[in-house]
PDB file of C-alpha atoms in Angstrom:
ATOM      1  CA  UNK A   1       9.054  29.701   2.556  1.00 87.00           C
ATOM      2  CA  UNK A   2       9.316  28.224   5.737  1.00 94.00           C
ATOM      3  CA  UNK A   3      12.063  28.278   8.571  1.00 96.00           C
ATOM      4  CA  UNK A   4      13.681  25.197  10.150  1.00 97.00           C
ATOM      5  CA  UNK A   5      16.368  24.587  11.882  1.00 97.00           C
ATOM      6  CA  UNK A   6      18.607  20.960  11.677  1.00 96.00           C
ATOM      7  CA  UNK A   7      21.146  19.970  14.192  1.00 95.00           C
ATOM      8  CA  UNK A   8      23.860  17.715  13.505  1.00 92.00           C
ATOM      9  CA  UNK A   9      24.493  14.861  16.312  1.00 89.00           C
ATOM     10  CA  UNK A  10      28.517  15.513  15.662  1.00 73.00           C
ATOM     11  CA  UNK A  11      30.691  17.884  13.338  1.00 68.00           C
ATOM     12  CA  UNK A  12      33.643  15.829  14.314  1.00 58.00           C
ATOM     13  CA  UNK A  13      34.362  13.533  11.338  1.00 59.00           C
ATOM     14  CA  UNK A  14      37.787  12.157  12.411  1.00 61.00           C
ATOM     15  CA  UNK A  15      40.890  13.046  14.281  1.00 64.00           C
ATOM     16  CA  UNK A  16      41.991  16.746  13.398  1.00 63.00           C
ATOM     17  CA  UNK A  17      39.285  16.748  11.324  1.00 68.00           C
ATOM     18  CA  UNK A  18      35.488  18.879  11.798  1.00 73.00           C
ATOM     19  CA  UNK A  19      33.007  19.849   9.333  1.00 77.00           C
ATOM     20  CA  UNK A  20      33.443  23.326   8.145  1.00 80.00           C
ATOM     21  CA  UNK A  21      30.575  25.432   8.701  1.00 85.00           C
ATOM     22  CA  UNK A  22      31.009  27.315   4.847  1.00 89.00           C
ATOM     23  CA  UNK A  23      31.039  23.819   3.690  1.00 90.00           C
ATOM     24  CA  UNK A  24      27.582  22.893   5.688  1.00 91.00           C
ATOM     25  CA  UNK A  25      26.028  25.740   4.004  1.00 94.00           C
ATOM     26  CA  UNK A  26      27.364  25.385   0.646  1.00 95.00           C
ATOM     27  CA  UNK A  27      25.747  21.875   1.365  1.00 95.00           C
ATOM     28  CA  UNK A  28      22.190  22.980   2.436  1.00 96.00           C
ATOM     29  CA  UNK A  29      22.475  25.743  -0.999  1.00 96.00           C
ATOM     30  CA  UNK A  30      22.840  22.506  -2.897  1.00 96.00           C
ATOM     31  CA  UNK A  31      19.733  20.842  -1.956  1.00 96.00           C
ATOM     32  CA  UNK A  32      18.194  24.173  -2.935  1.00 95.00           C
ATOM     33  CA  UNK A  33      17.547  25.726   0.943  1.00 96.00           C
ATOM     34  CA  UNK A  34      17.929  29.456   0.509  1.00 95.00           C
ATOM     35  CA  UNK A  35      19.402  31.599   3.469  1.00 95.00           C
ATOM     36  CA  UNK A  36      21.555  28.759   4.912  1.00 96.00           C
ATOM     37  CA  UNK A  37      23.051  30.171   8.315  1.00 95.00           C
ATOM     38  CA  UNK A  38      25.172  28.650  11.120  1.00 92.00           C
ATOM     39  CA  UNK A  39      25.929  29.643  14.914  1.00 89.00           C
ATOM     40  CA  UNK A  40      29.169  29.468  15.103  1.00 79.00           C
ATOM     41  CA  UNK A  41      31.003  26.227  14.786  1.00 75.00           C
ATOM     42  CA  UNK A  42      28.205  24.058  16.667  1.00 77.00           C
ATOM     43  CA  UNK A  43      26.499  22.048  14.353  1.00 84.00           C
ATOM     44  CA  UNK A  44      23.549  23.790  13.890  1.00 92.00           C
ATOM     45  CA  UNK A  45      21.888  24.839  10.794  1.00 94.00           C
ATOM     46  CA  UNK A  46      19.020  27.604   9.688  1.00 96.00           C
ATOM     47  CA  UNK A  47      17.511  27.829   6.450  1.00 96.00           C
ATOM     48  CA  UNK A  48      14.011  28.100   5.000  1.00 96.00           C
ATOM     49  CA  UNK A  49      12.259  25.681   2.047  1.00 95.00           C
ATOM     50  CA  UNK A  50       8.725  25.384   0.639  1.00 91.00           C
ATOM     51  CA  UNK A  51       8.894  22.209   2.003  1.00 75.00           C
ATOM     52  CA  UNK A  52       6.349  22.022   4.846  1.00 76.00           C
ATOM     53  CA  UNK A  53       7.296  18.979   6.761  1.00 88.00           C
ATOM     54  CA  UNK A  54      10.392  18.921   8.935  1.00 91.00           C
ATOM     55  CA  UNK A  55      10.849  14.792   9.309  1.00 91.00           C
ATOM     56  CA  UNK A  56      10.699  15.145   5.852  1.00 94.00           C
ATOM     57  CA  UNK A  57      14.073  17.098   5.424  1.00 96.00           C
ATOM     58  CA  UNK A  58      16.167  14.649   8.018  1.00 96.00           C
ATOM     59  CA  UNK A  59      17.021  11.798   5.040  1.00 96.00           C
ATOM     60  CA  UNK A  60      17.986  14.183   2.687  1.00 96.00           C
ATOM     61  CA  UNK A  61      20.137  16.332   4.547  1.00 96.00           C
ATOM     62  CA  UNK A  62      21.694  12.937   6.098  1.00 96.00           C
ATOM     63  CA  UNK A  63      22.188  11.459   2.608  1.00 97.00           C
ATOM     64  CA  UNK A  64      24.223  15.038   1.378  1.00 96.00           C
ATOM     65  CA  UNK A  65      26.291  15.197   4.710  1.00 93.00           C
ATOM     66  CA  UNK A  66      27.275  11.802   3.736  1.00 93.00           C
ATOM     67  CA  UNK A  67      28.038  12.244   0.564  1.00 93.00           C
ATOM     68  CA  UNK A  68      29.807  15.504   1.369  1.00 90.00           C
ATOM     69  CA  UNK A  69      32.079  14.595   4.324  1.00 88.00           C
ATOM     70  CA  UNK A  70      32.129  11.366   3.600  1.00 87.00           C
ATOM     71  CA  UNK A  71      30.529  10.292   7.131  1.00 87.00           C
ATOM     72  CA  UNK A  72      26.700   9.583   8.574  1.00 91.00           C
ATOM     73  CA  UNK A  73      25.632  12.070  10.902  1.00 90.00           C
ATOM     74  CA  UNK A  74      22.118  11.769  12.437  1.00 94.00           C
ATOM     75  CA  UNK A  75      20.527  14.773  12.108  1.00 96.00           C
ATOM     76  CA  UNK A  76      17.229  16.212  13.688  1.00 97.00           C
ATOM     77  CA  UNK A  77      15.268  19.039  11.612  1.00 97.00           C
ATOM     78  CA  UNK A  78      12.328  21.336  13.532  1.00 97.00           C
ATOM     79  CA  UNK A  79      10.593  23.962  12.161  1.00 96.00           C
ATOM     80  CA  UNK A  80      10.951  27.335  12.983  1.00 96.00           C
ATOM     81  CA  UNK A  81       7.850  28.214  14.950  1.00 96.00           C
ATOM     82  CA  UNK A  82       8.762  24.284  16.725  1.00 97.00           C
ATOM     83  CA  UNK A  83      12.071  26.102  17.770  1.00 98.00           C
ATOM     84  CA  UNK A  84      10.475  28.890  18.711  1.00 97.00           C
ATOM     85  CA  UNK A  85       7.996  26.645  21.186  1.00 98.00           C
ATOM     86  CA  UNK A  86      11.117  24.595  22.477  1.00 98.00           C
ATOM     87  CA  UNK A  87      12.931  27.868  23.648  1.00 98.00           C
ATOM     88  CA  UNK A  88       9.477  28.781  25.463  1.00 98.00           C
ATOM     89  CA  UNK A  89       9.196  25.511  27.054  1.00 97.00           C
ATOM     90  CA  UNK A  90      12.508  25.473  28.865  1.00 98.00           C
ATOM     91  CA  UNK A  91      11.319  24.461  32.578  1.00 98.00           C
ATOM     92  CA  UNK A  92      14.547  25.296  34.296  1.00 98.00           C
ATOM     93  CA  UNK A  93      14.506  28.637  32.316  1.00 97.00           C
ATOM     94  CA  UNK A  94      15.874  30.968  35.454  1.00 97.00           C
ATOM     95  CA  UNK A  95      18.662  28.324  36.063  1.00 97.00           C
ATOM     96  CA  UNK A  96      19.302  28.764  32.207  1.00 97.00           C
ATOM     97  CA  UNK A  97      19.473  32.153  32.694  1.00 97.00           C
ATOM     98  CA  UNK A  98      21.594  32.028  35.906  1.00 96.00           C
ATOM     99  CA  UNK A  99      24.385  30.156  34.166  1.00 96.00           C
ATOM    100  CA  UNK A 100      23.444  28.495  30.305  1.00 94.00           C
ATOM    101  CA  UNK A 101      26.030  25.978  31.038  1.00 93.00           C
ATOM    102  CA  UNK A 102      23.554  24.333  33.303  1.00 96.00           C
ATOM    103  CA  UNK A 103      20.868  24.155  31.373  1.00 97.00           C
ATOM    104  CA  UNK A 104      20.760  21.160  28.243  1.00 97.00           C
ATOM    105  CA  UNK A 105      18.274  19.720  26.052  1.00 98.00           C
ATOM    106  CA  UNK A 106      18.207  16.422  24.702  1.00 97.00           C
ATOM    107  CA  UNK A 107      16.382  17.387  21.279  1.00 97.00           C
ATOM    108  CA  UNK A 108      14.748  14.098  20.491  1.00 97.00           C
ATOM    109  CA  UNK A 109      13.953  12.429  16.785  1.00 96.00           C
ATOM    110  CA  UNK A 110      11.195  10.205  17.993  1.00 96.00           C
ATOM    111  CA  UNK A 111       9.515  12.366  21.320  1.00 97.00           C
ATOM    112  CA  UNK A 112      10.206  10.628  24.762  1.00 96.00           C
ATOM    113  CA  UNK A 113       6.855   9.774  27.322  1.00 93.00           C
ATOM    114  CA  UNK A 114       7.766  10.553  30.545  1.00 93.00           C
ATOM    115  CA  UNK A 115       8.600   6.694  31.571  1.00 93.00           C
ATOM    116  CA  UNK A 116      11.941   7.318  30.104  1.00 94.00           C
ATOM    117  CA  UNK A 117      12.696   9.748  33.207  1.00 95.00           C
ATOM    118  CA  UNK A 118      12.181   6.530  35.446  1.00 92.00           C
ATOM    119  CA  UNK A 119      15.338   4.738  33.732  1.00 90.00           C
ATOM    120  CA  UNK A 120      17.149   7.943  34.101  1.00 95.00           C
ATOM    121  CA  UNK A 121      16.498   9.279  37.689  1.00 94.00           C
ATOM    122  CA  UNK A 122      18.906   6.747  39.386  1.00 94.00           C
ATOM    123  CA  UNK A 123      22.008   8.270  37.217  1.00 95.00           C
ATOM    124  CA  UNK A 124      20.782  11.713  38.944  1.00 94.00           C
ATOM    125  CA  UNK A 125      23.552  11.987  42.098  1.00 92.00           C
ATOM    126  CA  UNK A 126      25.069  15.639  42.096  1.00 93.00           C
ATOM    127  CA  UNK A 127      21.087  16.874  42.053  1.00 95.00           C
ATOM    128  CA  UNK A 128      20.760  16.839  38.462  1.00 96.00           C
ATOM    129  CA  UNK A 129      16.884  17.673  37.811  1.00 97.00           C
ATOM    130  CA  UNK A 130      15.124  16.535  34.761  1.00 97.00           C
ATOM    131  CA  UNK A 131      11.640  16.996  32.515  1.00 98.00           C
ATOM    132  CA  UNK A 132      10.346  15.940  29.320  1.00 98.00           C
ATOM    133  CA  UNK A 133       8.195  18.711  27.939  1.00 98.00           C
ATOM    134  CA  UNK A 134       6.947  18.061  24.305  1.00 97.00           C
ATOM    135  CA  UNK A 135       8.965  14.650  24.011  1.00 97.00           C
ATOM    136  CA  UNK A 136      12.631  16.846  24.345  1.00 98.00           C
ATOM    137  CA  UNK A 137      14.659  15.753  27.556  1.00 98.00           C
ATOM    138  CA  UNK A 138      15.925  19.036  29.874  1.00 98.00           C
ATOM    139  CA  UNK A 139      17.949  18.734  32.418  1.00 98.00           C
ATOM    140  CA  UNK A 140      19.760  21.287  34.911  1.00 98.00           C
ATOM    141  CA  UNK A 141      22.958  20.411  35.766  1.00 96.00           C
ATOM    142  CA  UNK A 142      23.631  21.988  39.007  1.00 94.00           C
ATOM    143  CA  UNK A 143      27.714  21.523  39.045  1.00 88.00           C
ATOM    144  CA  UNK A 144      29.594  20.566  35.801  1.00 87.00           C
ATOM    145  CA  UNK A 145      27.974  18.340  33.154  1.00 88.00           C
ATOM    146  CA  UNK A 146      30.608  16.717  31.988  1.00 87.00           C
ATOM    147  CA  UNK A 147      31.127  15.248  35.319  1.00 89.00           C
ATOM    148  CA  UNK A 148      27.812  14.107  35.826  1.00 92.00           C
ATOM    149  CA  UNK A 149      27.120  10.287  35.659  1.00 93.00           C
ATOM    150  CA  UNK A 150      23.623  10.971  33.727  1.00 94.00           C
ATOM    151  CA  UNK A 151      25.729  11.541  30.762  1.00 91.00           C
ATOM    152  CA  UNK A 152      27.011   8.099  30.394  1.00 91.00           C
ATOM    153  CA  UNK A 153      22.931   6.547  30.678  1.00 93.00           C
ATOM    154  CA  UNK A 154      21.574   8.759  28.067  1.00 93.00           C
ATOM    155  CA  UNK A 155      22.376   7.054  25.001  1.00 91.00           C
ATOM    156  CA  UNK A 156      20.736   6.417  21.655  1.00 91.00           C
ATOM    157  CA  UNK A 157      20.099   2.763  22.614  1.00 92.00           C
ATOM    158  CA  UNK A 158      18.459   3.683  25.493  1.00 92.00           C
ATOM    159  CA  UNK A 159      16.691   6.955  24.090  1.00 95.00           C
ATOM    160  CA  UNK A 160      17.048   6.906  20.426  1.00 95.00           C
ATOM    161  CA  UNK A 161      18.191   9.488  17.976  1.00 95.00           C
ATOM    162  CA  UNK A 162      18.800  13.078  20.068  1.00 95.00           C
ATOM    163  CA  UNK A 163      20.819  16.029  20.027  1.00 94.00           C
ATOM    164  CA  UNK A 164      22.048  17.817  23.216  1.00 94.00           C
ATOM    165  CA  UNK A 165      22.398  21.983  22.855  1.00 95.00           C
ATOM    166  CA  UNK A 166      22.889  24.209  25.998  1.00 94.00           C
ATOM    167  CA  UNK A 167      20.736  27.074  26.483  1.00 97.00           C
ATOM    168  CA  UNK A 168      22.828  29.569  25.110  1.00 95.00           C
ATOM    169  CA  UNK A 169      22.855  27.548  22.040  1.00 95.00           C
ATOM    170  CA  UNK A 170      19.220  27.372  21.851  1.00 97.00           C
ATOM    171  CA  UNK A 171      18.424  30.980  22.707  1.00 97.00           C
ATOM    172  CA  UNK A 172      20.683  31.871  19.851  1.00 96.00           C
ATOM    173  CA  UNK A 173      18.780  29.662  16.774  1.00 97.00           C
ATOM    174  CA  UNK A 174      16.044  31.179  18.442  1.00 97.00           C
ATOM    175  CA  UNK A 175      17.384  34.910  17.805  1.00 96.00           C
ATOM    176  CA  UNK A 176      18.492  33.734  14.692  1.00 94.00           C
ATOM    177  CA  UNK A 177      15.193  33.013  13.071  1.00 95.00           C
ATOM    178  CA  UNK A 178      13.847  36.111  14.891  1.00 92.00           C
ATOM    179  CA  UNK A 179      15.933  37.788  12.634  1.00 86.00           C
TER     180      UNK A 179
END
């Protein structure tokens, strides 16, 4: 069996309304991953299949969350030990650990060269610093990130299909298929 971990672009399905996470592993039991877990209520999903390629698990998992909550969710699927290489790549990793609310990675569908950051730097005006490292965006967020203007340019027209998690969010999948 082999470990992956999928992350859901939104659980927010409507007003007042958010996927469950009992319901997102009840889900994942029905297309026949054992061990379904969830951090907390974030979206994020860790389970392990004989299935050995993790592109290969995005369609289904899209086509059940659709037919389960009755909404299309892009979601992006990595394998464990991929996880496990995206925590150690973090390149603002002591800013991460400084404050985790700083720290954010765009994990990508399709990897990003690094001409995307050339679109992107102009957007960068409270010091924001960015990096692609294995096709996944990072970026440190020196003040608030929800009051940066880079969030407004990174888009799935302009980047295609991605995810952001904070670091705290990815230390803990990490942890989680440590354990």
């Amino acid at each position: 069996m082999n470990s992956y971990v999928a992350l859901l672009y939104s659980i927010v399905l409507g007003p007042g309304r958010r996927v469950v996470m009992a319901d997102l592993k009840k889900m994942a039991e029905e297309l026949g991953y054992s061990a379904p877990r969830t951090l907390v209520a974030t979206g994020n999903l860790v389970f392990a299949t004989g299935q050995t390629s993790a592109r290969d698990l995005e369609s289904p998992l899209e086509e059940a969350f659709s037919r389960t909550f009755g909404r299309h969710v892009d979601i992006i699927v990595r394998s464990g030990a991929g996880w496990q290489t995206l925590e150690a790549s973090n390149p603002f990793h002591d800013e991460g650990e400084a404050d985790a609310t700083q720290v954010h990675v765009r994990v990508m569908r399709d990897p990003l060269d690094e001409t995307a950051l050339d679109g992107l730097r102009r957007y960068c005006t409270a010091g924001e610093r960015l990096a692609i490292v294995n096709g996944d965006l990072w970026i440190h967020f020196p003040g608030k990130a929800s009051e940066s203007k880079l969030l407004g340019a990174i888009t799935t027209k302009r980047l295609g299909v991605g995810t952001f998690r904070n670091w705290n969010t990815v230390k803990g999948l990490a942890e989680m298929l440590r354990s």
